[in-house]
């Protein structure tokens, strides 16, 4: 009955893990942020604060979402980078 | 918790070919998939009083939920609802482990649907493995193309349905048929469709293992009385193959025949016999697999089963424990308060803005006038008439406002209002109160304070 060897879960490289995790978590947080932000602010009203900006709601929501996504990705990307590249504690003090 | 066994630790990117298995939990998971996906695809098409029953109308900033219309000002309800959802997740996780992951998570549900399409076009697990190893032939191309066709069509339909929650789906359907879909609608439809295709077609268990935050911290909600899927080591070990007729107890063997079926059916590719692992999404496929073998061997079922750590140690399992009581009470209190506040919600709102350009105006006959802009929102679905009053300063009155203000259902009325008071009673800053009341129902009323400014005496 044992015809195929044990498969095991796929192993991702650390870089792949970092990229996908950062992209995905910042996506989720950006979605929440967009929802909360636009519950309080109407993109049309925000646009009308400036004389030469005319923005539709659809475009406003999308811009807001991508703004939050990029912002969150920068934040968690830098955090992930710093955590991963921090100097290792030396062995003597590890215990 | 154990990690994956050493043998696979250093091997890169292996594809998992989950083996199909029938059984109790398989039926349950198929049912969950059909019901949940069915709801997802059907709900936008439902009607309620001639309009889409569930429509998150973002361009109009209104959410329609059956008979209810929610406005941006109702945001606290949404926040409360999300808190309730999170608490329910904690509650059910503490009670019965990763029920959400195994049966209800969109990642699981769509992956299941994509695996069905894969099985339909490429066949069973061993056929799929053989096909992937085989050189490219016309028949392989046909099978792969068939799978891609189903996957892509299904993904596009999914993206279209998703957008249908935010744009009237019937108009959208007509637009699609006429190949006349607007920019952002098209973009979000393709975006969601592509995410579905990638996540359910290719990423699958890797989303759960590497990207899902819940999978990492769910163990914080577990305790020794949480229902988990577990291999009964005491009963199974030492594992080993044997003749069906042989008396394995005499040969010193446990009940596990080491057939690896539980490993082959696992969508995340783990071996449940290694103990509780964070990769386990509790889909219970290994229970079905093992039960089918136990039946064949005439052993009792349940070598792999839903159980708790305490019960595996022959200690009693407690369902009512402090953790459950805390989660349960919070859940109950929040749900009841949400229900009460929704039921007693007044479908009327008033916002008052003082005119910023002038403090006040002095009129002849010793009268002082302030100007305000009122926003009246009729949040009910029917047109209604309202009466507006103001008080707070002796002899205060409204000017230029009709006795009855009619506002259509679900509309916002912007109303410039002049408020007047005698100069003697309006020195300095006074607080005044605007009250708006429906003429047909005095309980539908809303009020807001503002300031009335007069000259210093």
Short mmCIF file of C-alpha atoms in Angstrom, two decimals:
data_model
loop_
_atom_site.label_atom_id
_atom_site.label_comp_id
_atom_site.label_asym_id
_atom_site.label_seq_id
_atom_site.Cartn_x
_atom_site.Cartn_y
_atom_site.Cartn_z
CA UNK A 1 0.00 0.00 0.00
CA UNK A 2 2.95 2.32 0.57
CA UNK A 3 3.55 3.29 -3.02
CA UNK A 4 4.51 6.93 -2.84
CA UNK A 5 7.04 8.40 -0.48
CA UNK A 6 6.04 10.86 2.23
CA UNK A 7 5.28 14.18 0.65
CA UNK A 8 5.63 16.71 3.42
CA UNK A 9 4.54 20.28 3.25
CA UNK A 10 6.20 22.58 0.77
CA UNK A 11 9.19 24.40 2.14
CA UNK A 12 9.40 28.04 1.25
CA UNK A 13 12.66 29.90 1.20
CA UNK A 14 12.99 32.58 3.86
CA UNK A 15 12.84 35.31 1.24
CA UNK A 16 9.65 33.94 -0.25
CA UNK A 17 8.14 33.69 3.22
CA UNK A 18 9.06 37.29 3.95
CA UNK A 19 7.72 38.69 0.69
CA UNK A 20 4.41 36.84 0.78
CA UNK A 21 3.81 37.38 4.48
CA UNK A 22 4.52 41.09 4.26
CA UNK A 23 2.29 41.46 1.19
CA UNK A 24 -0.56 39.49 2.70
CA UNK A 25 -0.59 40.93 6.21
CA UNK A 26 -0.31 44.49 4.93
CA UNK A 27 -3.17 43.70 2.55
CA UNK A 28 -5.38 42.62 5.45
CA UNK A 29 -4.51 45.59 7.62
CA UNK A 30 -4.95 47.95 4.68
CA UNK A 31 -8.42 46.52 4.09
CA UNK A 32 -9.39 47.20 7.69
CA UNK A 33 -7.79 50.65 7.60
CA UNK A 34 -9.61 51.56 4.38
CA UNK A 35 -12.91 50.47 5.85
CA UNK A 36 -12.49 52.48 9.04
CA UNK A 37 -11.07 55.54 7.28
CA UNK A 38 -13.80 55.80 4.65
CA UNK A 39 -16.53 55.14 7.19
CA UNK A 40 -15.61 58.55 8.60
CA UNK A 41 -14.45 60.39 5.49
CA UNK A 42 -16.12 60.66 2.13
CA UNK A 43 -13.55 60.75 -0.71
CA UNK A 44 -15.68 63.26 -2.61
CA UNK A 45 -15.71 65.61 0.38
CA UNK A 46 -11.96 65.15 0.85
CA UNK A 47 -11.34 65.94 -2.80
CA UNK A 48 -13.47 69.08 -2.61
CA UNK A 49 -11.10 70.52 -0.01
CA UNK A 50 -8.80 71.26 -2.91
CA UNK A 51 -10.07 73.38 -5.74
CA UNK A 52 -8.42 71.51 -8.57
CA UNK A 53 -9.01 67.96 -7.33
CA UNK A 54 -12.08 66.19 -8.51
CA UNK A 55 -12.21 62.54 -7.51
CA UNK A 56 -14.94 59.95 -7.83
CA UNK A 57 -15.78 57.74 -4.87
CA UNK A 58 -14.63 54.58 -6.68
CA UNK A 59 -11.27 56.13 -7.47
CA UNK A 60 -11.01 57.58 -3.96
CA UNK A 61 -11.60 54.23 -2.29
CA UNK A 62 -9.12 52.49 -4.57
CA UNK A 63 -6.46 55.17 -4.07
CA UNK A 64 -6.99 55.04 -0.33
CA UNK A 65 -6.71 51.26 -0.27
CA UNK A 66 -3.49 51.15 -2.27
CA UNK A 67 -2.06 54.00 -0.22
CA UNK A 68 -2.72 52.03 2.98
CA UNK A 69 -1.40 48.83 1.41
CA UNK A 70 1.90 50.42 0.36
CA UNK A 71 2.24 52.17 3.70
CA UNK A 72 1.63 48.97 5.68
CA UNK A 73 3.93 47.00 3.37
CA UNK A 74 6.75 49.48 3.90
CA UNK A 75 6.22 49.31 7.64
CA UNK A 76 6.08 45.54 7.96
CA UNK A 77 8.73 45.05 5.27
CA UNK A 78 11.26 47.16 7.14
CA UNK A 79 10.31 45.45 10.40
CA UNK A 80 10.79 42.02 8.87
CA UNK A 81 14.12 43.08 7.38
CA UNK A 82 15.42 44.46 10.68
CA UNK A 83 14.31 41.44 12.66
CA UNK A 84 15.91 39.05 10.21
CA UNK A 85 19.19 40.87 9.75
CA UNK A 86 19.77 41.67 13.42
CA UNK A 87 23.13 40.38 14.68
CA UNK A 88 22.81 36.99 16.32
CA UNK A 89 23.34 36.82 20.05
CA UNK A 90 26.57 35.03 20.70
CA UNK A 91 26.52 31.49 21.95
CA UNK A 92 27.96 32.15 25.40
CA UNK A 93 24.99 34.23 26.44
CA UNK A 94 22.37 32.15 24.82
CA UNK A 95 21.58 29.91 27.76
CA UNK B 1 4.01 21.01 18.75
CA UNK B 2 6.25 19.19 16.37
CA UNK B 3 7.56 20.55 13.12
CA UNK B 4 7.48 18.53 9.94
CA UNK B 5 9.67 15.44 10.13
CA UNK B 6 13.35 15.85 9.37
CA UNK B 7 13.24 13.97 6.10
CA UNK B 8 11.35 16.76 4.35
CA UNK B 9 12.96 19.71 6.08
CA UNK B 10 15.64 20.27 3.49
CA UNK B 11 13.73 19.38 0.40
CA UNK B 12 12.51 22.35 -1.52
CA UNK B 13 9.04 22.99 -2.85
CA UNK B 14 7.22 19.72 -3.16
CA UNK B 15 3.76 19.74 -4.55
CA UNK B 16 1.10 18.10 -2.42
CA UNK B 17 -1.33 15.82 -4.18
CA UNK B 18 -4.13 15.32 -1.68
CA UNK B 19 -5.72 11.93 -2.13
CA UNK B 20 -9.49 11.80 -2.36
CA UNK B 21 -11.25 9.97 0.44
CA UNK B 22 -14.91 9.37 1.21
CA UNK B 23 -16.36 9.28 4.71
CA UNK B 24 -18.30 11.11 7.36
CA UNK B 25 -16.13 14.20 7.56
CA UNK B 26 -15.62 14.32 3.84
CA UNK B 27 -19.41 14.51 3.44
CA UNK B 28 -19.55 17.26 6.04
CA UNK B 29 -16.83 19.25 4.35
CA UNK B 30 -18.46 18.83 0.92
CA UNK B 31 -21.72 20.02 2.42
CA UNK B 32 -20.01 23.05 3.98
CA UNK B 33 -18.33 23.86 0.66
CA UNK B 34 -21.55 23.61 -1.32
CA UNK B 35 -23.56 25.64 1.19
CA UNK B 36 -20.97 28.37 1.70
CA UNK B 37 -20.03 28.77 -1.96
CA UNK B 38 -23.70 28.49 -2.90
CA UNK B 39 -24.49 31.37 -0.57
CA UNK B 40 -21.58 33.42 -1.87
CA UNK B 41 -22.65 33.05 -5.50
CA UNK B 42 -26.41 33.30 -4.93
CA UNK B 43 -26.81 36.10 -2.38
CA UNK B 44 -26.10 39.05 -4.72
CA UNK B 45 -28.94 37.86 -6.95
CA UNK B 46 -31.56 37.87 -4.20
CA UNK B 47 -34.10 40.66 -4.20
CA UNK B 48 -35.76 42.48 -1.33
CA UNK B 49 -38.59 44.83 -2.24
CA UNK B 50 -37.35 45.24 -5.83
CA UNK B 51 -33.82 46.02 -4.86
CA UNK B 52 -30.77 43.87 -4.29
CA UNK B 53 -31.15 42.26 -0.86
CA UNK B 54 -27.47 42.52 0.05
CA UNK B 55 -25.65 45.43 -1.52
CA UNK B 56 -22.73 47.31 -0.05
CA UNK B 57 -23.31 50.34 -2.18
CA UNK B 58 -19.97 52.07 -1.81
CA UNK B 59 -20.55 54.77 -4.45
CA UNK B 60 -23.71 55.81 -2.57
CA UNK B 61 -22.15 55.17 0.85
CA UNK B 62 -25.06 53.00 1.97
CA UNK B 63 -25.17 49.33 2.95
CA UNK B 64 -28.38 47.45 2.20
CA UNK B 65 -28.87 44.31 4.28
CA UNK B 66 -32.27 42.78 3.62
CA UNK B 67 -34.72 45.37 5.02
CA UNK B 68 -32.02 47.34 6.76
CA UNK B 69 -30.07 50.29 5.38
CA UNK B 70 -26.85 51.19 7.12
CA UNK B 71 -25.10 54.53 6.78
CA UNK B 72 -21.50 55.53 7.44
CA UNK B 73 -22.74 56.86 10.78
CA UNK B 74 -23.73 53.32 11.70
CA UNK B 75 -20.09 52.30 11.68
CA UNK B 76 -20.16 51.29 15.39
CA UNK B 77 -22.52 48.45 14.43
CA UNK B 78 -19.99 47.15 11.94
CA UNK B 79 -17.19 47.42 14.47
CA UNK B 80 -19.29 45.56 17.04
CA UNK B 81 -20.13 42.92 14.46
CA UNK B 82 -16.44 42.37 13.71
CA UNK B 83 -15.66 42.07 17.43
CA UNK B 84 -18.44 39.51 17.78
CA UNK B 85 -17.04 37.58 14.80
CA UNK B 86 -13.57 37.55 16.35
CA UNK B 87 -14.92 36.43 19.72
CA UNK B 88 -16.92 33.63 18.08
CA UNK B 89 -13.71 32.47 16.45
CA UNK B 90 -11.99 32.39 19.85
CA UNK B 91 -14.95 30.62 21.43
CA UNK B 92 -15.21 27.88 18.84
CA UNK B 93 -11.46 27.46 18.64
CA UNK B 94 -11.21 26.93 22.39
CA UNK B 95 -14.13 24.52 22.22
CA UNK B 96 -13.40 22.45 19.15
CA UNK B 97 -10.09 23.51 17.66
CA UNK B 98 -9.74 24.72 14.12
CA UNK B 99 -13.30 24.15 12.93
CA UNK B 100 -13.02 27.41 11.01
CA UNK B 101 -9.91 26.27 9.12
CA UNK B 102 -11.21 22.85 8.24
CA UNK B 103 -14.70 23.73 7.14
CA UNK B 104 -15.47 27.43 6.79
CA UNK B 105 -12.37 29.39 5.81
CA UNK B 106 -12.65 30.76 2.25
CA UNK B 107 -9.15 29.47 1.59
CA UNK B 108 -10.26 25.91 2.43
CA UNK B 109 -13.60 26.17 0.70
CA UNK B 110 -12.26 27.52 -2.60
CA UNK B 111 -9.31 25.15 -2.52
CA UNK B 112 -11.79 22.29 -2.16
CA UNK B 113 -13.70 23.50 -5.21
CA UNK B 114 -10.47 23.87 -7.20
CA UNK B 115 -9.36 20.36 -6.20
CA UNK B 116 -12.68 19.01 -7.45
CA UNK B 117 -12.04 20.61 -10.83
CA UNK B 118 -8.55 19.18 -10.78
CA UNK B 119 -9.87 15.70 -10.03
CA UNK B 120 -12.49 16.07 -12.72
CA UNK B 121 -9.97 16.90 -15.43
CA UNK B 122 -6.80 15.15 -14.28
CA UNK B 123 -8.14 12.22 -12.30
CA UNK B 124 -7.19 10.67 -8.99
CA UNK B 125 -4.11 11.39 -6.91
CA UNK B 126 -1.90 8.77 -8.55
CA UNK B 127 -3.14 9.75 -12.02
CA UNK B 128 -2.28 13.37 -11.27
CA UNK B 129 1.20 12.47 -10.04
CA UNK B 130 1.82 10.35 -13.10
CA UNK B 131 0.50 13.08 -15.37
CA UNK B 132 2.85 15.68 -13.91
CA UNK B 133 5.84 13.38 -14.39
CA UNK B 134 4.85 12.37 -17.91
CA UNK B 135 6.24 14.17 -20.98
CA UNK B 136 3.99 16.64 -22.76
CA UNK B 137 1.61 14.88 -25.08
CA UNK B 138 -1.61 15.97 -26.71
CA UNK B 139 -3.63 14.18 -24.02
CA UNK B 140 -1.66 15.80 -21.20
CA UNK B 141 -2.12 19.18 -22.84
CA UNK B 142 -5.85 18.54 -23.17
CA UNK B 143 -6.19 17.67 -19.50
CA UNK B 144 -4.13 20.62 -18.33
CA UNK B 145 -5.95 23.00 -20.67
CA UNK B 146 -9.29 21.67 -19.47
CA UNK B 147 -8.30 22.29 -15.87
CA UNK B 148 -7.09 25.81 -16.63
CA UNK B 149 -10.29 26.54 -18.52
CA UNK B 150 -12.44 25.47 -15.56
CA UNK B 151 -10.23 27.27 -13.04
CA UNK B 152 -10.11 30.53 -14.98
CA UNK B 153 -13.82 30.55 -15.78
CA UNK B 154 -14.64 29.84 -12.15
CA UNK B 155 -12.22 32.55 -10.96
CA UNK B 156 -13.70 35.14 -13.30
CA UNK B 157 -17.17 34.24 -12.13
CA UNK B 158 -15.95 34.55 -8.53
CA UNK B 159 -14.46 37.99 -9.17
CA UNK B 160 -17.64 39.09 -10.91
CA UNK B 161 -19.74 37.86 -7.98
CA UNK B 162 -17.49 39.65 -5.50
CA UNK B 163 -17.92 42.93 -7.34
CA UNK B 164 -21.66 42.19 -7.41
CA UNK B 165 -21.74 42.77 -3.65
CA UNK B 166 -20.65 46.35 -4.25
CA UNK B 167 -22.31 47.25 -7.55
CA UNK B 168 -25.86 46.25 -8.54
CA UNK B 169 -25.22 42.75 -9.87
CA UNK B 170 -28.01 42.68 -12.45
CA UNK B 171 -26.76 45.80 -14.18
CA UNK B 172 -23.23 44.48 -13.91
CA UNK B 173 -24.31 41.21 -15.55
CA UNK B 174 -25.87 43.11 -18.43
CA UNK B 175 -22.72 45.23 -18.74
CA UNK B 176 -20.55 42.14 -18.89
CA UNK B 177 -22.69 40.56 -21.59
CA UNK B 178 -22.41 43.82 -23.54
CA UNK B 179 -18.63 43.94 -22.83
CA UNK B 180 -19.12 47.35 -21.30
CA UNK B 181 -17.64 47.10 -17.79
CA UNK B 182 -16.27 50.27 -16.23
CA UNK B 183 -12.65 50.71 -15.12
CA UNK B 184 -12.67 50.14 -11.38
CA UNK B 185 -15.34 47.45 -11.54
CA UNK B 186 -13.29 45.53 -14.07
CA UNK B 187 -10.12 46.04 -12.06
CA UNK B 188 -11.56 44.73 -8.77
CA UNK B 189 -13.29 41.83 -10.51
CA UNK B 190 -10.04 40.71 -12.12
CA UNK B 191 -8.11 41.40 -8.90
CA UNK B 192 -10.37 39.18 -6.81
CA UNK B 193 -10.59 36.57 -9.55
CA UNK B 194 -6.82 36.41 -9.83
CA UNK B 195 -6.44 36.16 -6.05
CA UNK B 196 -8.88 33.24 -6.03
CA UNK B 197 -7.04 31.53 -8.88
CA UNK B 198 -3.65 31.92 -7.24
CA UNK B 199 -4.72 31.08 -3.71
CA UNK B 200 -7.00 28.13 -4.42
CA UNK B 201 -5.18 26.79 -7.46
CA UNK B 202 -1.54 27.09 -6.48
CA UNK B 203 -0.86 28.47 -3.00
CA UNK B 204 -3.37 26.27 -1.17
CA UNK B 205 -1.95 24.90 2.10
CA UNK B 206 1.01 27.28 1.86
CA UNK B 207 -1.32 30.16 2.67
CA UNK B 208 -2.27 28.38 5.90
CA UNK B 209 1.29 27.39 6.76
CA UNK B 210 3.20 30.53 5.90
CA UNK B 211 0.78 33.41 5.59
CA UNK B 212 -2.12 32.92 7.97
CA UNK B 213 -1.77 34.75 11.29
CA UNK B 214 -4.63 32.81 12.86
CA UNK B 215 -2.85 29.51 12.23
CA UNK B 216 0.14 30.75 14.20
CA UNK B 217 -1.62 32.04 17.25
CA UNK B 218 -4.56 29.70 17.50
CA UNK B 219 -2.51 27.56 19.87
CA UNK B 220 -2.93 30.36 22.42
CA UNK B 221 -6.65 29.56 22.48
CA UNK B 222 -6.08 25.83 22.88
CA UNK B 223 -6.00 24.06 26.20
CA UNK B 224 -6.01 20.43 27.22
CA UNK B 225 -9.79 20.24 26.93
CA UNK B 226 -9.94 21.54 23.37
CA UNK B 227 -11.25 19.12 20.80
CA UNK B 228 -8.40 18.26 18.44
CA UNK B 229 -7.75 15.64 15.81
CA UNK B 230 -5.30 13.22 17.25
CA UNK B 231 -3.70 9.86 16.70
CA UNK B 232 -4.11 7.49 19.64
CA UNK B 233 -0.48 6.61 20.13
CA UNK B 234 -1.09 4.17 22.96
CA UNK B 235 -3.40 2.16 20.79
CA UNK B 236 -1.53 2.47 17.51
CA UNK B 237 2.08 1.84 18.47
CA UNK B 238 4.18 -0.02 17.64
CA UNK B 239 2.95 0.45 14.10
CA UNK B 240 3.72 -2.02 11.37
CA UNK B 241 2.31 -3.89 8.41
CA UNK B 242 0.71 -7.25 8.98
CA UNK B 243 -1.52 -9.87 7.40
CA UNK B 244 -5.17 -9.18 7.85
CA UNK B 245 -5.65 -12.57 9.40
CA UNK B 246 -2.68 -12.33 11.76
CA UNK B 247 -3.18 -11.69 15.46
CA UNK B 248 -1.22 -8.47 15.70
CA UNK B 249 -1.38 -8.33 19.47
CA UNK B 250 0.45 -11.59 19.66
CA UNK B 251 3.07 -10.22 17.26
CA UNK B 252 3.48 -7.23 19.57
CA UNK B 253 2.02 -4.69 17.14
CA UNK B 254 -0.42 -1.84 17.81
CA UNK B 255 -3.45 -1.03 15.68
CA UNK B 256 -1.65 1.22 13.17
CA UNK B 257 -0.84 -0.77 10.05
CA UNK B 258 1.41 2.03 8.76
CA UNK B 259 -0.45 2.31 5.47
CA UNK B 260 0.27 6.07 5.12
CA UNK B 261 -3.26 6.73 3.93
CA UNK B 262 -3.67 9.43 6.60
CA UNK B 263 -0.60 11.15 5.17
CA UNK B 264 -1.73 10.87 1.56
CA UNK B 265 -5.12 12.46 2.17
CA UNK B 266 -3.70 15.36 4.14
CA UNK B 267 -4.07 18.63 2.23
CA UNK B 268 -1.16 20.16 4.15
CA UNK B 269 1.02 17.07 3.76
CA UNK B 270 1.66 16.31 7.42
CA UNK B 271 1.69 13.04 9.32
CA UNK B 272 -0.93 13.25 12.07
CA UNK B 273 0.90 10.50 13.94
CA UNK B 274 3.68 12.96 14.72
CA UNK B 275 1.31 14.75 17.10
CA UNK B 276 -0.47 18.09 17.01
CA UNK B 277 1.14 20.34 14.40
CA UNK B 278 0.35 23.92 13.52
CA UNK B 279 0.07 22.94 9.85
CA UNK B 280 -3.01 20.83 10.69
CA UNK B 281 -6.13 22.65 9.51
CA UNK B 282 -8.42 20.09 11.18
CA UNK B 283 -10.15 19.03 7.98
CA UNK B 284 -10.54 15.53 9.44
CA UNK B 285 -9.62 13.79 6.17
CA UNK B 286 -7.19 11.58 8.13
CA UNK B 287 -10.04 10.44 10.38
CA UNK B 288 -12.01 9.29 7.36
CA UNK B 289 -8.92 7.62 5.90
CA UNK B 290 -8.04 5.78 9.09
CA UNK B 291 -11.63 4.74 9.79
CA UNK B 292 -11.86 3.17 6.35
CA UNK B 293 -8.73 1.10 7.09
CA UNK B 294 -9.93 0.15 10.57
CA UNK B 295 -13.17 -1.10 8.98
CA UNK B 296 -11.20 -3.21 6.50
CA UNK B 297 -9.07 -4.66 9.24
CA UNK B 298 -12.06 -5.25 11.50
CA UNK B 299 -10.51 -3.06 14.18
CA UNK B 300 -12.65 -0.53 16.06
CA UNK B 301 -12.75 2.93 14.50
CA UNK B 302 -11.15 5.97 16.04
CA UNK B 303 -7.41 5.30 15.96
CA UNK B 304 -7.32 8.84 14.58
CA UNK B 305 -10.23 10.78 16.02
CA UNK B 306 -11.57 14.00 17.49
CA UNK B 307 -10.47 13.93 21.08
CA UNK B 308 -8.85 16.09 23.74
CA UNK B 309 -5.45 15.92 25.32
CA UNK B 310 -7.04 15.19 28.68
CA UNK B 311 -9.10 12.36 27.33
CA UNK B 312 -6.03 10.82 25.65
CA UNK B 313 -4.42 10.85 29.09
CA UNK B 314 -7.55 9.17 30.49
CA UNK B 315 -8.50 12.28 32.44
CA UNK B 316 -12.00 13.67 32.09
CA UNK B 317 -12.66 16.44 29.60
CA UNK B 318 -14.29 19.59 30.97
CA UNK B 319 -16.36 21.59 28.53
CA UNK B 320 -17.39 24.29 31.01
CA UNK B 321 -14.11 25.87 32.00
CA UNK B 322 -13.29 29.50 32.88
CA UNK B 323 -12.05 30.26 29.36
CA UNK B 324 -15.30 29.09 27.82
CA UNK B 325 -17.37 31.00 30.36
CA UNK B 326 -15.47 34.24 29.72
CA UNK B 327 -15.68 33.94 25.92
CA UNK B 328 -19.30 32.80 26.12
CA UNK B 329 -20.42 35.60 28.43
CA UNK B 330 -18.69 38.29 26.38
CA UNK B 331 -20.19 36.87 23.23
CA UNK B 332 -23.67 36.81 24.70
CA UNK B 333 -23.47 40.33 26.14
CA UNK B 334 -22.16 41.83 22.89
CA UNK B 335 -24.66 39.98 20.70
CA UNK B 336 -27.60 41.03 22.87
CA UNK B 337 -26.46 44.65 22.98
CA UNK B 338 -26.00 44.70 19.22
CA UNK B 339 -29.49 43.27 18.74
CA UNK B 340 -31.05 45.75 21.17
CA UNK B 341 -29.32 48.78 19.71
CA UNK B 342 -30.20 47.72 16.17
CA UNK B 343 -33.84 47.13 17.13
CA UNK B 344 -34.17 50.50 18.85
CA UNK B 345 -32.22 52.40 16.24
CA UNK B 346 -33.92 55.65 15.20
CA UNK B 347 -33.93 55.96 11.41
CA UNK B 348 -33.28 59.69 11.58
CA UNK B 349 -30.19 61.78 12.01
CA UNK B 350 -29.43 65.47 12.30
CA UNK B 351 -26.10 67.25 11.89
CA UNK B 352 -25.78 70.94 12.64
CA UNK B 353 -23.02 73.19 11.30
CA UNK B 354 -22.78 76.84 12.30
CA UNK B 355 -22.02 79.27 9.52
CA UNK B 356 -18.32 79.98 9.84
CA UNK B 357 -18.35 83.23 7.90
CA UNK B 358 -20.20 85.41 10.36
CA UNK B 359 -20.69 85.25 14.09
CA UNK B 360 -24.08 86.91 14.07
CA UNK B 361 -26.11 89.56 12.31
CA UNK B 362 -28.05 92.32 14.03
CA UNK B 363 -31.43 92.99 12.47
CA UNK B 364 -33.76 95.93 13.07
CA UNK B 365 -36.10 95.72 16.07
CA UNK B 366 -33.34 94.41 18.35
CA UNK B 367 -33.22 90.97 16.79
CA UNK B 368 -30.06 88.85 16.47
CA UNK B 369 -29.72 86.26 13.75
CA UNK B 370 -27.37 83.23 13.44
CA UNK B 371 -27.12 81.03 10.38
CA UNK B 372 -26.74 77.27 10.38
CA UNK B 373 -26.63 74.50 7.83
CA UNK B 374 -28.59 71.45 8.89
CA UNK B 375 -28.19 68.01 7.41
CA UNK B 376 -31.26 65.89 7.94
CA UNK B 377 -30.98 62.21 7.01
CA UNK B 378 -34.11 60.15 6.63
CA UNK B 379 -32.64 56.69 7.17
CA UNK B 380 -35.94 54.88 6.68
CA UNK B 381 -36.91 53.52 3.31
CA UNK B 382 -40.12 55.57 3.02
CA UNK B 383 -40.60 59.30 2.39
CA UNK B 384 -41.41 61.11 5.63
CA UNK B 385 -42.39 64.53 6.90
CA UNK B 386 -40.60 66.11 9.81
CA UNK B 387 -41.08 69.10 12.07
CA UNK B 388 -38.06 71.12 13.13
CA UNK B 389 -37.91 73.08 16.39
CA UNK B 390 -35.23 74.92 18.31
CA UNK B 391 -35.01 75.93 21.97
CA UNK B 392 -32.51 77.00 24.58
CA UNK B 393 -32.90 80.78 24.45
CA UNK B 394 -36.08 82.64 25.43
CA UNK B 395 -38.11 83.66 22.40
CA UNK B 396 -35.89 81.86 19.92
CA UNK B 397 -37.46 81.07 16.54
CA UNK B 398 -36.71 79.62 13.14
CA UNK B 399 -37.07 81.67 10.02
CA UNK B 400 -37.71 80.43 6.54
CA UNK B 401 -38.40 76.83 7.51
CA UNK B 402 -41.55 75.06 6.42
CA UNK B 403 -43.78 73.55 9.10
CA UNK B 404 -43.38 70.20 7.42
CA UNK B 405 -40.13 69.18 5.83
CA UNK B 406 -40.52 66.20 3.52
CA UNK B 407 -37.53 63.99 2.81
CA UNK B 408 -37.57 61.01 0.45
CA UNK B 409 -36.59 57.57 1.80
CA UNK B 410 -32.86 57.18 2.30
CA UNK B 411 -32.12 60.78 1.35
CA UNK B 412 -30.06 63.55 2.90
CA UNK B 413 -31.55 67.05 2.99
CA UNK B 414 -29.22 70.02 3.37
CA UNK B 415 -31.19 72.82 4.92
CA UNK B 416 -29.90 76.37 5.50
CA UNK B 417 -31.63 77.75 8.58
CA UNK B 418 -31.83 81.23 10.07
CA UNK B 419 -32.38 81.33 13.80
CA UNK B 420 -33.51 84.54 15.46
CA UNK B 421 -33.75 85.73 19.04
CA UNK B 422 -34.38 88.99 20.85
CA UNK B 423 -31.18 90.86 21.54
CA UNK B 424 -31.86 91.13 25.28
CA UNK B 425 -31.99 87.40 25.79
CA UNK B 426 -29.12 86.54 23.45
CA UNK B 427 -26.03 88.01 24.99
CA UNK B 428 -22.75 86.15 24.58
CA UNK B 429 -22.74 82.45 23.78
CA UNK B 430 -25.73 80.26 24.52
CA UNK B 431 -26.33 76.60 23.86
CA UNK B 432 -29.33 75.85 21.71
CA UNK B 433 -30.89 72.56 20.78
CA UNK B 434 -32.30 71.59 17.39
CA UNK B 435 -34.93 68.86 17.50
CA UNK B 436 -36.37 67.13 14.47
CA UNK B 437 -39.37 64.82 14.84
CA UNK B 438 -41.33 62.77 12.33
CA UNK B 439 -44.88 64.04 12.03
CA UNK B 440 -46.29 60.52 11.74
CA UNK B 441 -44.40 59.01 14.66
CA UNK B 442 -43.22 61.09 17.62
CA UNK B 443 -40.77 58.37 18.69
CA UNK B 444 -38.73 59.02 15.55
CA UNK B 445 -36.82 62.01 16.79
CA UNK B 446 -33.26 63.26 16.81
CA UNK B 447 -31.59 66.25 18.43
CA UNK B 448 -28.34 68.09 18.31
CA UNK B 449 -26.83 71.01 20.21
CA UNK B 450 -25.16 74.03 18.71
CA UNK B 451 -24.14 77.50 19.82
CA UNK B 452 -26.05 80.71 19.39
CA UNK B 453 -23.85 83.78 19.48
CA UNK B 454 -25.04 87.29 20.31
CA UNK B 455 -23.31 90.61 20.95
CA UNK B 456 -21.60 91.14 24.31
CA UNK B 457 -23.83 93.23 26.57
#
